[in-house]
Coordinates of C-alpha atoms and ligand atoms in Angstrom, one line a residue:
X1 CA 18.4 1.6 -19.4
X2 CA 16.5 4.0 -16.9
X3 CA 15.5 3.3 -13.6
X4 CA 13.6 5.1 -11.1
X5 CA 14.4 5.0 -7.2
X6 CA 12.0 5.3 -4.7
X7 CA 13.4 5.2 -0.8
X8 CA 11.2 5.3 1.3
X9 CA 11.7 6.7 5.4
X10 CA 13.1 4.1 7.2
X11 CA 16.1 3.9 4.4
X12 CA 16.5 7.9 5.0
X13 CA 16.0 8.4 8.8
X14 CA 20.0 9.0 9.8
X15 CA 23.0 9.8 7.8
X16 CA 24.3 6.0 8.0
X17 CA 21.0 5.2 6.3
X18 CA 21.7 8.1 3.5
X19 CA 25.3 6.6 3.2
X20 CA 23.5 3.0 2.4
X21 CA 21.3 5.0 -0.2
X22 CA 24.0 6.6 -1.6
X23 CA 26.3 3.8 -2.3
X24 CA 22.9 1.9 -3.9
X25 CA 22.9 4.8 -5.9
X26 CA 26.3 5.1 -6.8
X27 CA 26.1 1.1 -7.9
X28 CA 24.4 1.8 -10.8
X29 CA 24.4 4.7 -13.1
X30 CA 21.3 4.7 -14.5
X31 CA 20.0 5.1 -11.3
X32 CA 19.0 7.9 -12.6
X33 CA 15.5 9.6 -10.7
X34 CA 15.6 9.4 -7.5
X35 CA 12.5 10.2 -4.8
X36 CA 12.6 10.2 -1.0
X37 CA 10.4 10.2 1.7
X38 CA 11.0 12.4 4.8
X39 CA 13.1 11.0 7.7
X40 CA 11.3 8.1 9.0
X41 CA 12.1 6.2 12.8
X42 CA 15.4 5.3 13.5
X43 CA 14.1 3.0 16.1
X44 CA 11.1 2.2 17.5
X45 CA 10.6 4.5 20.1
X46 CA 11.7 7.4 17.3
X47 CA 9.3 9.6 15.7
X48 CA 8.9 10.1 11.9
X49 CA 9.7 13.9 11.0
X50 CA 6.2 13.4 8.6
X51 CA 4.3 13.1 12.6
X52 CA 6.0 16.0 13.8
X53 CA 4.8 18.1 11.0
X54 CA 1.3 16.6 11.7
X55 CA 1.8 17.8 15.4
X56 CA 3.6 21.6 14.2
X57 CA 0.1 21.8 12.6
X58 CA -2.3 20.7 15.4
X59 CA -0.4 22.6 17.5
X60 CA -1.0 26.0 15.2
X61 CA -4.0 25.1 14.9
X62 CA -4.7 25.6 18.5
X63 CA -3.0 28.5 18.8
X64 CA -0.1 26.8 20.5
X65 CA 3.4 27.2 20.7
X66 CA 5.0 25.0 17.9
X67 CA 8.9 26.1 17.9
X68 CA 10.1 23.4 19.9
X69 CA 9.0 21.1 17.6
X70 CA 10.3 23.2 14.6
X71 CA 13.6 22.7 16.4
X72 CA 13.2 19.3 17.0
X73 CA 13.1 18.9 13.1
X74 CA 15.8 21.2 12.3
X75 CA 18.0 19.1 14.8
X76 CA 17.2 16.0 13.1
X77 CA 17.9 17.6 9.5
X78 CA 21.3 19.0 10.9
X79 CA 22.5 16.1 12.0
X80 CA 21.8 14.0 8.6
X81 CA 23.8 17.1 7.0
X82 CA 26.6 16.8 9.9
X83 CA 27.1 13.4 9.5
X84 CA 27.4 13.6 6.0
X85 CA 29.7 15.7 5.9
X86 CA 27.9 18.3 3.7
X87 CA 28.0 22.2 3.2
X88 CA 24.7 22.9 2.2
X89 CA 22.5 24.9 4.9
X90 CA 18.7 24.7 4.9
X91 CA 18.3 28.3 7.1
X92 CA 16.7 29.7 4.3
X93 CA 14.1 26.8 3.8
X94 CA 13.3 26.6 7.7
X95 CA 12.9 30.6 7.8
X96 CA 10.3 30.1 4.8
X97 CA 8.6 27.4 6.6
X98 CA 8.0 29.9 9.9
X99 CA 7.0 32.5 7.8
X100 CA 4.2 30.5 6.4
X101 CA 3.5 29.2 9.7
X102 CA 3.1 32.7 10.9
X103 CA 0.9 33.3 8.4
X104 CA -1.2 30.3 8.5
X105 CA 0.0 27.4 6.1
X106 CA -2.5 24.9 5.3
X107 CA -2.1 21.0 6.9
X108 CA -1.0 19.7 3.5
X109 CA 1.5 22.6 2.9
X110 CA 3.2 21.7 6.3
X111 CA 3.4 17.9 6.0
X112 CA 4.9 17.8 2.8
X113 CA 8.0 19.6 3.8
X114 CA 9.9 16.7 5.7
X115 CA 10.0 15.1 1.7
X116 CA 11.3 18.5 0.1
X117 CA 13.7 19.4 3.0
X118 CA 14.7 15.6 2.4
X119 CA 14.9 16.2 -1.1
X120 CA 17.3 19.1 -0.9
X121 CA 19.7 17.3 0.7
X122 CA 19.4 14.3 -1.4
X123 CA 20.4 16.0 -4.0
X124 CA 23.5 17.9 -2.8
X125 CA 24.7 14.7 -1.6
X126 CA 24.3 13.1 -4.6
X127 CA 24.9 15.6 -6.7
X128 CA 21.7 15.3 -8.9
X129 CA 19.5 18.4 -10.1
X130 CA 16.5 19.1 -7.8
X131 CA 13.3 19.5 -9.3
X132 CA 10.2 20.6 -6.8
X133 CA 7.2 18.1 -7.2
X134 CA 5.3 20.9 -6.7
X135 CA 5.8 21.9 -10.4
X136 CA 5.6 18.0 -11.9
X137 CA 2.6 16.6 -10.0
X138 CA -0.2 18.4 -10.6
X139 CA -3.7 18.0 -8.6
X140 CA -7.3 18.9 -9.9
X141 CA -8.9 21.8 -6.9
X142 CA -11.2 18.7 -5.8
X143 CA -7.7 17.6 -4.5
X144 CA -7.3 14.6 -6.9
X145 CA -4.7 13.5 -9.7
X146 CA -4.5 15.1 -12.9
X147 CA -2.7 12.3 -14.5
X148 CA -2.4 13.7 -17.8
X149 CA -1.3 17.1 -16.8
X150 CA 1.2 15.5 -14.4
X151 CA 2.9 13.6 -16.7
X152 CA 3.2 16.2 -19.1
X153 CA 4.3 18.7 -16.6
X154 CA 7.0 15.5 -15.8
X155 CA 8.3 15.1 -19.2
X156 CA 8.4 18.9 -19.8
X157 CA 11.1 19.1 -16.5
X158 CA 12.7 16.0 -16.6
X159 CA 14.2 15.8 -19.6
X160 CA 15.6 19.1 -18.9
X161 CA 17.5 17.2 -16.1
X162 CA 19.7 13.9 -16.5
X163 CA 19.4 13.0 -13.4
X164 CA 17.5 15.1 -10.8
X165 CA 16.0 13.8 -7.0
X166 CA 12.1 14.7 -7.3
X167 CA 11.0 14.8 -3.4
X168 CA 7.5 12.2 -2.9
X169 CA 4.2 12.4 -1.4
X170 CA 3.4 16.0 -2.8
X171 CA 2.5 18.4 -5.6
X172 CA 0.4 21.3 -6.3
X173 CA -2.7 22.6 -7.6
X174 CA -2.5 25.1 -10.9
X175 CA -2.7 28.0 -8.6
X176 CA 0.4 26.4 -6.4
X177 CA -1.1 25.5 -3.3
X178 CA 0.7 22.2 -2.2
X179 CA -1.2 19.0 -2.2
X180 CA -0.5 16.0 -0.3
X181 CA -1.3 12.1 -1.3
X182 CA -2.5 10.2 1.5
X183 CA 0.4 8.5 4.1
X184 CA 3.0 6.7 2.2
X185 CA 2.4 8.2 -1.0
X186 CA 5.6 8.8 -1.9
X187 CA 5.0 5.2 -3.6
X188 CA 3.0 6.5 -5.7
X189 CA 5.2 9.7 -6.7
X190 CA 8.0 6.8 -7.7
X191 CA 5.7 6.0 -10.2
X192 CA 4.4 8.0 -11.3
X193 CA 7.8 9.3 -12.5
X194 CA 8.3 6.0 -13.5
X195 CA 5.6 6.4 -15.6
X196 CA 6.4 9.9 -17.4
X197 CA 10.0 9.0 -18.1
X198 CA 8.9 5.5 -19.6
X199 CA 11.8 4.0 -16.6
X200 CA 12.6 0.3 -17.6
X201 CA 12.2 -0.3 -14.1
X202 CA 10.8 1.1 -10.5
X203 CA 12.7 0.2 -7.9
X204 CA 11.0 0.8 -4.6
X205 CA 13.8 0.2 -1.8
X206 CA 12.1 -0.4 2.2
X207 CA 12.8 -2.0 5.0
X208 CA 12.0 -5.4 4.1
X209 CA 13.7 -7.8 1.4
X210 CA 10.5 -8.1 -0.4
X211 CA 7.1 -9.6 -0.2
X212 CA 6.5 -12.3 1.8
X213 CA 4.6 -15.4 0.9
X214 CA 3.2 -15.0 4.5
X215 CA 2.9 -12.2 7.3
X216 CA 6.0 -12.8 9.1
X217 CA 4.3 -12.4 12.0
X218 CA 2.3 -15.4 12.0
X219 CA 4.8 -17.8 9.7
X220 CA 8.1 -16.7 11.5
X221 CA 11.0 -16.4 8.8
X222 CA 8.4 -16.9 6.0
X223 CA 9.6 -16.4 2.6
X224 CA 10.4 -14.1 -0.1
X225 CA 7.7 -13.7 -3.1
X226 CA 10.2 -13.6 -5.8
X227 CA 8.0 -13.2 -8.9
X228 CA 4.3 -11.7 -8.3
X229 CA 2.1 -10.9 -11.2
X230 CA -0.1 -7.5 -10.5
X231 CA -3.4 -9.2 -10.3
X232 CA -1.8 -11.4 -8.2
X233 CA -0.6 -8.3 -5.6
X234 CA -4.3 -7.0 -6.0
X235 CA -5.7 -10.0 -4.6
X236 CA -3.0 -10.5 -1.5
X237 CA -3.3 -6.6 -1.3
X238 CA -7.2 -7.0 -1.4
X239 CA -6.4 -9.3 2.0
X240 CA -4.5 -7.1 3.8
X241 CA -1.4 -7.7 2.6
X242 CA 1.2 -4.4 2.3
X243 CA 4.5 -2.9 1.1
X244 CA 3.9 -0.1 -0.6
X245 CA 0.6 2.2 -0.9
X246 CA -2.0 0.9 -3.6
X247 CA -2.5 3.0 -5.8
X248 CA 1.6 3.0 -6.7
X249 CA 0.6 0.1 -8.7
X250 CA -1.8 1.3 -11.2
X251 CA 0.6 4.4 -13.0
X252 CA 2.8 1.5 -14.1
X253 CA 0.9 -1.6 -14.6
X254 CA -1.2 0.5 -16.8
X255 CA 2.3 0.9 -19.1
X256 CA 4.1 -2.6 -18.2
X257 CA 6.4 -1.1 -16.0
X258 CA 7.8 -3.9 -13.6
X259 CA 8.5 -2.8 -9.7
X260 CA 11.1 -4.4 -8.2
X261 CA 11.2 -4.1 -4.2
X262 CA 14.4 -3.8 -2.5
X263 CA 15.6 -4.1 1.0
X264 CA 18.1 -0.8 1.7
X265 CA 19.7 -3.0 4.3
X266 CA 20.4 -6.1 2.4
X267 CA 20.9 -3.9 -0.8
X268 CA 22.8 -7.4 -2.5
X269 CA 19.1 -9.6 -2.0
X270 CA 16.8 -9.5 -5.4
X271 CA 13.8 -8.6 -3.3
X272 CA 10.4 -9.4 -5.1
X273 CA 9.6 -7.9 -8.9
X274 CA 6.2 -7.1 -9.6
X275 CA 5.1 -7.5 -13.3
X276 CA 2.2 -7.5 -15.3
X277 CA 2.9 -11.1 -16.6
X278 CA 5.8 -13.5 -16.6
X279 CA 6.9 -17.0 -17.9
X280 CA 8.3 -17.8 -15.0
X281 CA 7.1 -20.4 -12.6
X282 CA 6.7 -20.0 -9.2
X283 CA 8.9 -22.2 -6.6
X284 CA 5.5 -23.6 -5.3
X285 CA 1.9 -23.5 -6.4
X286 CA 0.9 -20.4 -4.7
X287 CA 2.3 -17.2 -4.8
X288 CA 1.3 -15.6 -1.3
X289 CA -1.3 -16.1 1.2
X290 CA -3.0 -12.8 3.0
X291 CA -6.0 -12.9 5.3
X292 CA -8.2 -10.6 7.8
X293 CA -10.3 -10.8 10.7
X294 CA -13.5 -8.9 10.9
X295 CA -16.5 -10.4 8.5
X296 CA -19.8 -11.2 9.6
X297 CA -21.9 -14.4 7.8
X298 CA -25.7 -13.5 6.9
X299 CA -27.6 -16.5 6.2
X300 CA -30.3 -16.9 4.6
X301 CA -33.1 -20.0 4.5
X302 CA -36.2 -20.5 2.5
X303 CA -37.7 -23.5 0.5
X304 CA -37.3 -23.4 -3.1
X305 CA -35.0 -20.6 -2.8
X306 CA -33.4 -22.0 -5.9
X307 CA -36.9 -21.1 -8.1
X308 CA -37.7 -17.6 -6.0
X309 CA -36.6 -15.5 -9.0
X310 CA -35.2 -12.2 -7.4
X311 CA -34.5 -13.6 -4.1
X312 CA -30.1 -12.6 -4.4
X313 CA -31.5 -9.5 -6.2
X314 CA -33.7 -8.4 -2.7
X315 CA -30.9 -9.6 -0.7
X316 CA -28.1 -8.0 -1.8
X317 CA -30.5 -4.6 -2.5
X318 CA -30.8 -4.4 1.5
X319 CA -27.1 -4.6 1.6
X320 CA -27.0 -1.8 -0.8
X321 CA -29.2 0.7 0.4
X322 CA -27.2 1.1 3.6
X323 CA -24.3 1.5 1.5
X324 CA -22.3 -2.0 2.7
X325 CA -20.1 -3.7 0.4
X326 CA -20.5 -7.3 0.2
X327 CA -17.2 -9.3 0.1
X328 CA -18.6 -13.0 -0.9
X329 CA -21.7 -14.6 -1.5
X330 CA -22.1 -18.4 -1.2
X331 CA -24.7 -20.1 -2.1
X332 CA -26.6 -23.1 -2.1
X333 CA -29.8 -24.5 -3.4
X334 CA -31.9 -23.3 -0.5
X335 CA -30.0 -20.9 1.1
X336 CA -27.9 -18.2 0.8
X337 CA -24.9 -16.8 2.6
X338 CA -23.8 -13.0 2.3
X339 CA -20.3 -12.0 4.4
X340 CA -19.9 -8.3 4.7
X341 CA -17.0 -6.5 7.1
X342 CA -18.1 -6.3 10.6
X343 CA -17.2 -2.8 10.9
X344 CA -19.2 -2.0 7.8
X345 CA -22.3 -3.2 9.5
X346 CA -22.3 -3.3 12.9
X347 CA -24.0 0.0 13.4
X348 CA -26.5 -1.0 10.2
X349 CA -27.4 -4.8 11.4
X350 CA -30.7 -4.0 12.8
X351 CA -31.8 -1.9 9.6
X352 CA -30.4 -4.5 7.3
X353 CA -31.7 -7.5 8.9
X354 CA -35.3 -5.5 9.0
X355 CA -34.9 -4.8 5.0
X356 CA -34.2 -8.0 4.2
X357 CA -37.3 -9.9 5.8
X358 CA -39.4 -6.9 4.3
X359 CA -38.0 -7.9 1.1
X360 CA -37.3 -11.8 0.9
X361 CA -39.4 -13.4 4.0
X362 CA -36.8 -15.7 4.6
X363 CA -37.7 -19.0 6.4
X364 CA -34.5 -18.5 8.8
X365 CA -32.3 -16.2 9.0
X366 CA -29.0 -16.6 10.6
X367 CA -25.7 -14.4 11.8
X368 CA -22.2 -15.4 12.4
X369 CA -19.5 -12.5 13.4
X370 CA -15.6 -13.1 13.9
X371 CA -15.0 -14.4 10.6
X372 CA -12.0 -14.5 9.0
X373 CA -11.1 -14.8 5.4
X374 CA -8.1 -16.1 3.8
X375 CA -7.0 -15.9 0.3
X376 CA -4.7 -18.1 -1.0
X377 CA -3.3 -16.4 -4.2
X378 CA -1.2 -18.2 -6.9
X379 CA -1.0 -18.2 -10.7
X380 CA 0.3 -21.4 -11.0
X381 CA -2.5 -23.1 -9.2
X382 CA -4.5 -23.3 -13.0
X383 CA -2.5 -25.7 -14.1
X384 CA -1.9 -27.7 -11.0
X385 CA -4.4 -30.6 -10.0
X386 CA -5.0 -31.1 -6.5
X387 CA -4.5 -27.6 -5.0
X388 CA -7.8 -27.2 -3.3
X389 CA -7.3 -31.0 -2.1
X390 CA -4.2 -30.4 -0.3
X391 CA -5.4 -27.1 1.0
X392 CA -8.1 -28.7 3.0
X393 CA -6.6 -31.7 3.7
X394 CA -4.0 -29.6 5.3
X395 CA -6.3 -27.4 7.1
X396 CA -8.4 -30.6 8.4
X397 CA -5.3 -31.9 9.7
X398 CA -4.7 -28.7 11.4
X399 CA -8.5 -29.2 12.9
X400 CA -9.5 -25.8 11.3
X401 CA -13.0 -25.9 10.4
X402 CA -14.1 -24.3 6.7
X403 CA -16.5 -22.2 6.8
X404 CA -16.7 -21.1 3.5
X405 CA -15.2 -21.7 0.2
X406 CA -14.8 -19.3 -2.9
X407 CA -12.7 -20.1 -5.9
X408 CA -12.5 -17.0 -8.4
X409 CA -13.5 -18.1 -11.6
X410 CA -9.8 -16.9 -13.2
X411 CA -8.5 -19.5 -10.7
X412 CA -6.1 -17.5 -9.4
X413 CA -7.2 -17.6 -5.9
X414 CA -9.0 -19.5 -3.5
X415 CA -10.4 -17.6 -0.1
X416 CA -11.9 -19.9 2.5
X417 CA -13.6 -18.3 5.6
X418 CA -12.5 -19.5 9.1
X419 CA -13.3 -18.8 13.0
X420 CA -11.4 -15.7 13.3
X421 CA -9.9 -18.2 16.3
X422 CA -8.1 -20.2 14.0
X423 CA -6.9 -17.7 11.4
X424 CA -3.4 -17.8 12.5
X425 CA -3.6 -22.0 12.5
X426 CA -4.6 -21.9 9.2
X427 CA -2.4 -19.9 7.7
X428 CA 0.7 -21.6 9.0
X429 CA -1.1 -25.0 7.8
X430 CA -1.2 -23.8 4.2
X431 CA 1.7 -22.3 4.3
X432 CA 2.9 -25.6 5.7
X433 CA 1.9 -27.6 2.9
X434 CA 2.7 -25.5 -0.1
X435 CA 5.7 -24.2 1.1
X436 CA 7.8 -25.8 4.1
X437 CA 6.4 -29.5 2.3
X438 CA 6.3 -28.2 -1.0
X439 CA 3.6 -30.1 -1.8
Ligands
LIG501 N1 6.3 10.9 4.7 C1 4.9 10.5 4.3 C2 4.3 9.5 5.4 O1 5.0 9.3 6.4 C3 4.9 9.9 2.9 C4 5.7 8.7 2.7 O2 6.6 8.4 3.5 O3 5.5 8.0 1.7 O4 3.3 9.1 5.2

């Protein structure tokens, strides 16, 4: 058994947090890679050292005095080693940071050290080997993943080290310049090691005791996902839905590597694990519920629609020659509805809508902003009858008014479009009936 660790900044931002991470560590001996993220906030007025990077940068940028901020860091680093009760010193790292500085460092260089400064002292706390992501996670010069090379470079290292702390959200290019993944990617450097070391498992320990069915902040004290297939994460993550950066997902769904997500502050609570597919049945017959505001409704009217051959074709071609996604597309036997984000094509409408009665002369043409959609995600919902009855009986009783429906033909999901004025309604109301009723 082989497990990979992924903390992420909130579970490393003071040395009581470390403490918590260490005795999680400690608890289990094949615990065996470990990768942190930089000090996060320690409250919410704090700043994360990642930020103050970011700002050491803009301010060398502009040819600015940075040094107070450098100390700032330093100070927060010192105190994590102070209150530990370690020996090791990091003077030499900080005096190669300023040198660099000095001479110029790109952005990427300097954000990526609050993980390997983090990193360093991970590993003399623990006692594991440290191995630089810079040499394990390679990146192409166009600044994207080589994949293969980084999991080569990963198996090369790693198994020269039992256990070894691997700091996130970095790497480097073949000629060594640092590269960084976009914010939160330490995610995906968890597993990606994962991945290379075939772990039997990816833990992902945060701030929260796992996914929620709901977002807790419209169904106060909603509950804990215990069991989420991927697709069914892609669809709630499609929706908005978040705990860790998506593209930590694909490395080890690709392999069948489950992810289980902890809570470093309730360390005894399963959390939710993340799998490609299970046998086990969900407590009720959906999974998780996710939504967003922002869509805009473009409808469409013209007789005979239904025997226009073309007519989506023209439609959707307007759509794609100013480069706008389209989300959902229902239809009927005269008209046509096409919902796109509103921020996608706000600045576009008056092009678009021009295109389209160049192309499909439509009789009418309508638009309806402030939409919002809601996906209701849950792999048990094949085999259960009635689903979509309760859902809208539930949402009629709430006096929400459905817009639009849109089951996915792997009836996994449903998303229904609503007044982006009732969005929160709704979602308490199906929340309501699948999971405070259990219906
Ligand atoms: N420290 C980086 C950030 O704040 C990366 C991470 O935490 O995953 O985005």
């Amino acid at each position: 058994m082989k497990k990979v660790v992924k903390f992420g900044g909130s579970s490393l931002a003071s040395a009581e947090q470390f403490s918590k991470v260490g005795d999680i560590i400690h608890a289990d001996e094949t615990r065996v890679y470990v990768v942190p993220s930089a000090p996060g906030k320690r409250d919410s007025n704090d700043t994360k050292v990642t930020d103050l990077l970011f700002k050491i940068y803009g301010l060398m940028k502009a040819g600015k005095p940075y040094m107070k901020v450098l100390e700032q860091i330093k100070l927060r680093y010192a105190q994590i080693i102070r209150g530990l009760g370690l020996k090791v010193s990091l003077a030499k790292e900080f005096d190669e940071i300023r040198k660099k500085l000095e001479k110029g460092a790109g952005e990427m260089y300097v954000i990526s050290r609050g993980e390997y400064l983090n990193g360093k002292i991970m590993a003399a706390y623990l006692g594991y080997d440290f191995v630089d992501a810079a040499n394990v996670i390679r990146f192409n010069d166009d600044e994207t993943l080589d994949a293969e090379e980084t999991y080569k470079l990963m198996k090369k290292h790693l198994d020269a080290h039992e256990r070894a702390v691997i700091p996130g959200f970095y790497g480097s290019k073949k000629n060594g310049e640092v590269v960084t993944f976009s914010r939160g990617g330490s995610d995906i450097t968890g597993s990606l090691v994962a991945r290379a070391v075939k772990a039997d498992i990816y833990e992902n320990w945060t701030d929260v005791s796992g996914f929620m069915v709901a977002d807790p902040r419209i169904v106060k004290g909603s509950q804990v996902i215990h069991t989420i297939t991927y697709s069914e994460l892609r669809e709630l993550a499609y929706m908005g839905a978040s705990v860790m950066h998506e593209d930590a997902i694909f490395p080890v769904s690709q392999v069948g590597i489950p992810i289980n997500i902890r809570n470093t502050n309730e360390p005894e609570a399963e959390g939710t694990l993340i799998v490609e597919r299970t046998s086990r049945i969900s407590k009720y017959t959906i999974t998780g519920i996710a939504g967003m505001k922002g869509f805009v409704s473009l409808s469409l009217e013209k007789d005979k629609m239904n025997t226009a051959v073309g007519f989506c074709r023209k439609a959707l071609t307007a759509f794609e020659e100013y480069g706008i996604s389209v989300e959902h597309m229902p239809s009927g036997i005269d008209t046509m509805s096409v919902i796109v984000r509103q921020k996608d094509f706000a600045d576009k409408e008056q092009q678009v809508i021009a295109r389209i009665e160049e192309l499909c002369e439509p009789d009418h043409m309508d638009i309806e902003s402030d939409i919002a959609l809601i996906a209701v995600v849950g792999r048990g919902m094949k085999s259960t009858r009635g689903t979509a009855g309760r859902l809208f009986s539930a949402l009629a009783h709430a006096h929400v008014n459905v817009k639009m429906i849109d089951q996915g033909s792997s009836e996994l999901n449903i998303i229904i479009g609503v007044a982006s004025v009732d969005f929160e309604e709704a979602i308490k109301a199906i929340y309501n009936i699948f999971v405070e009723a259990r219906l």
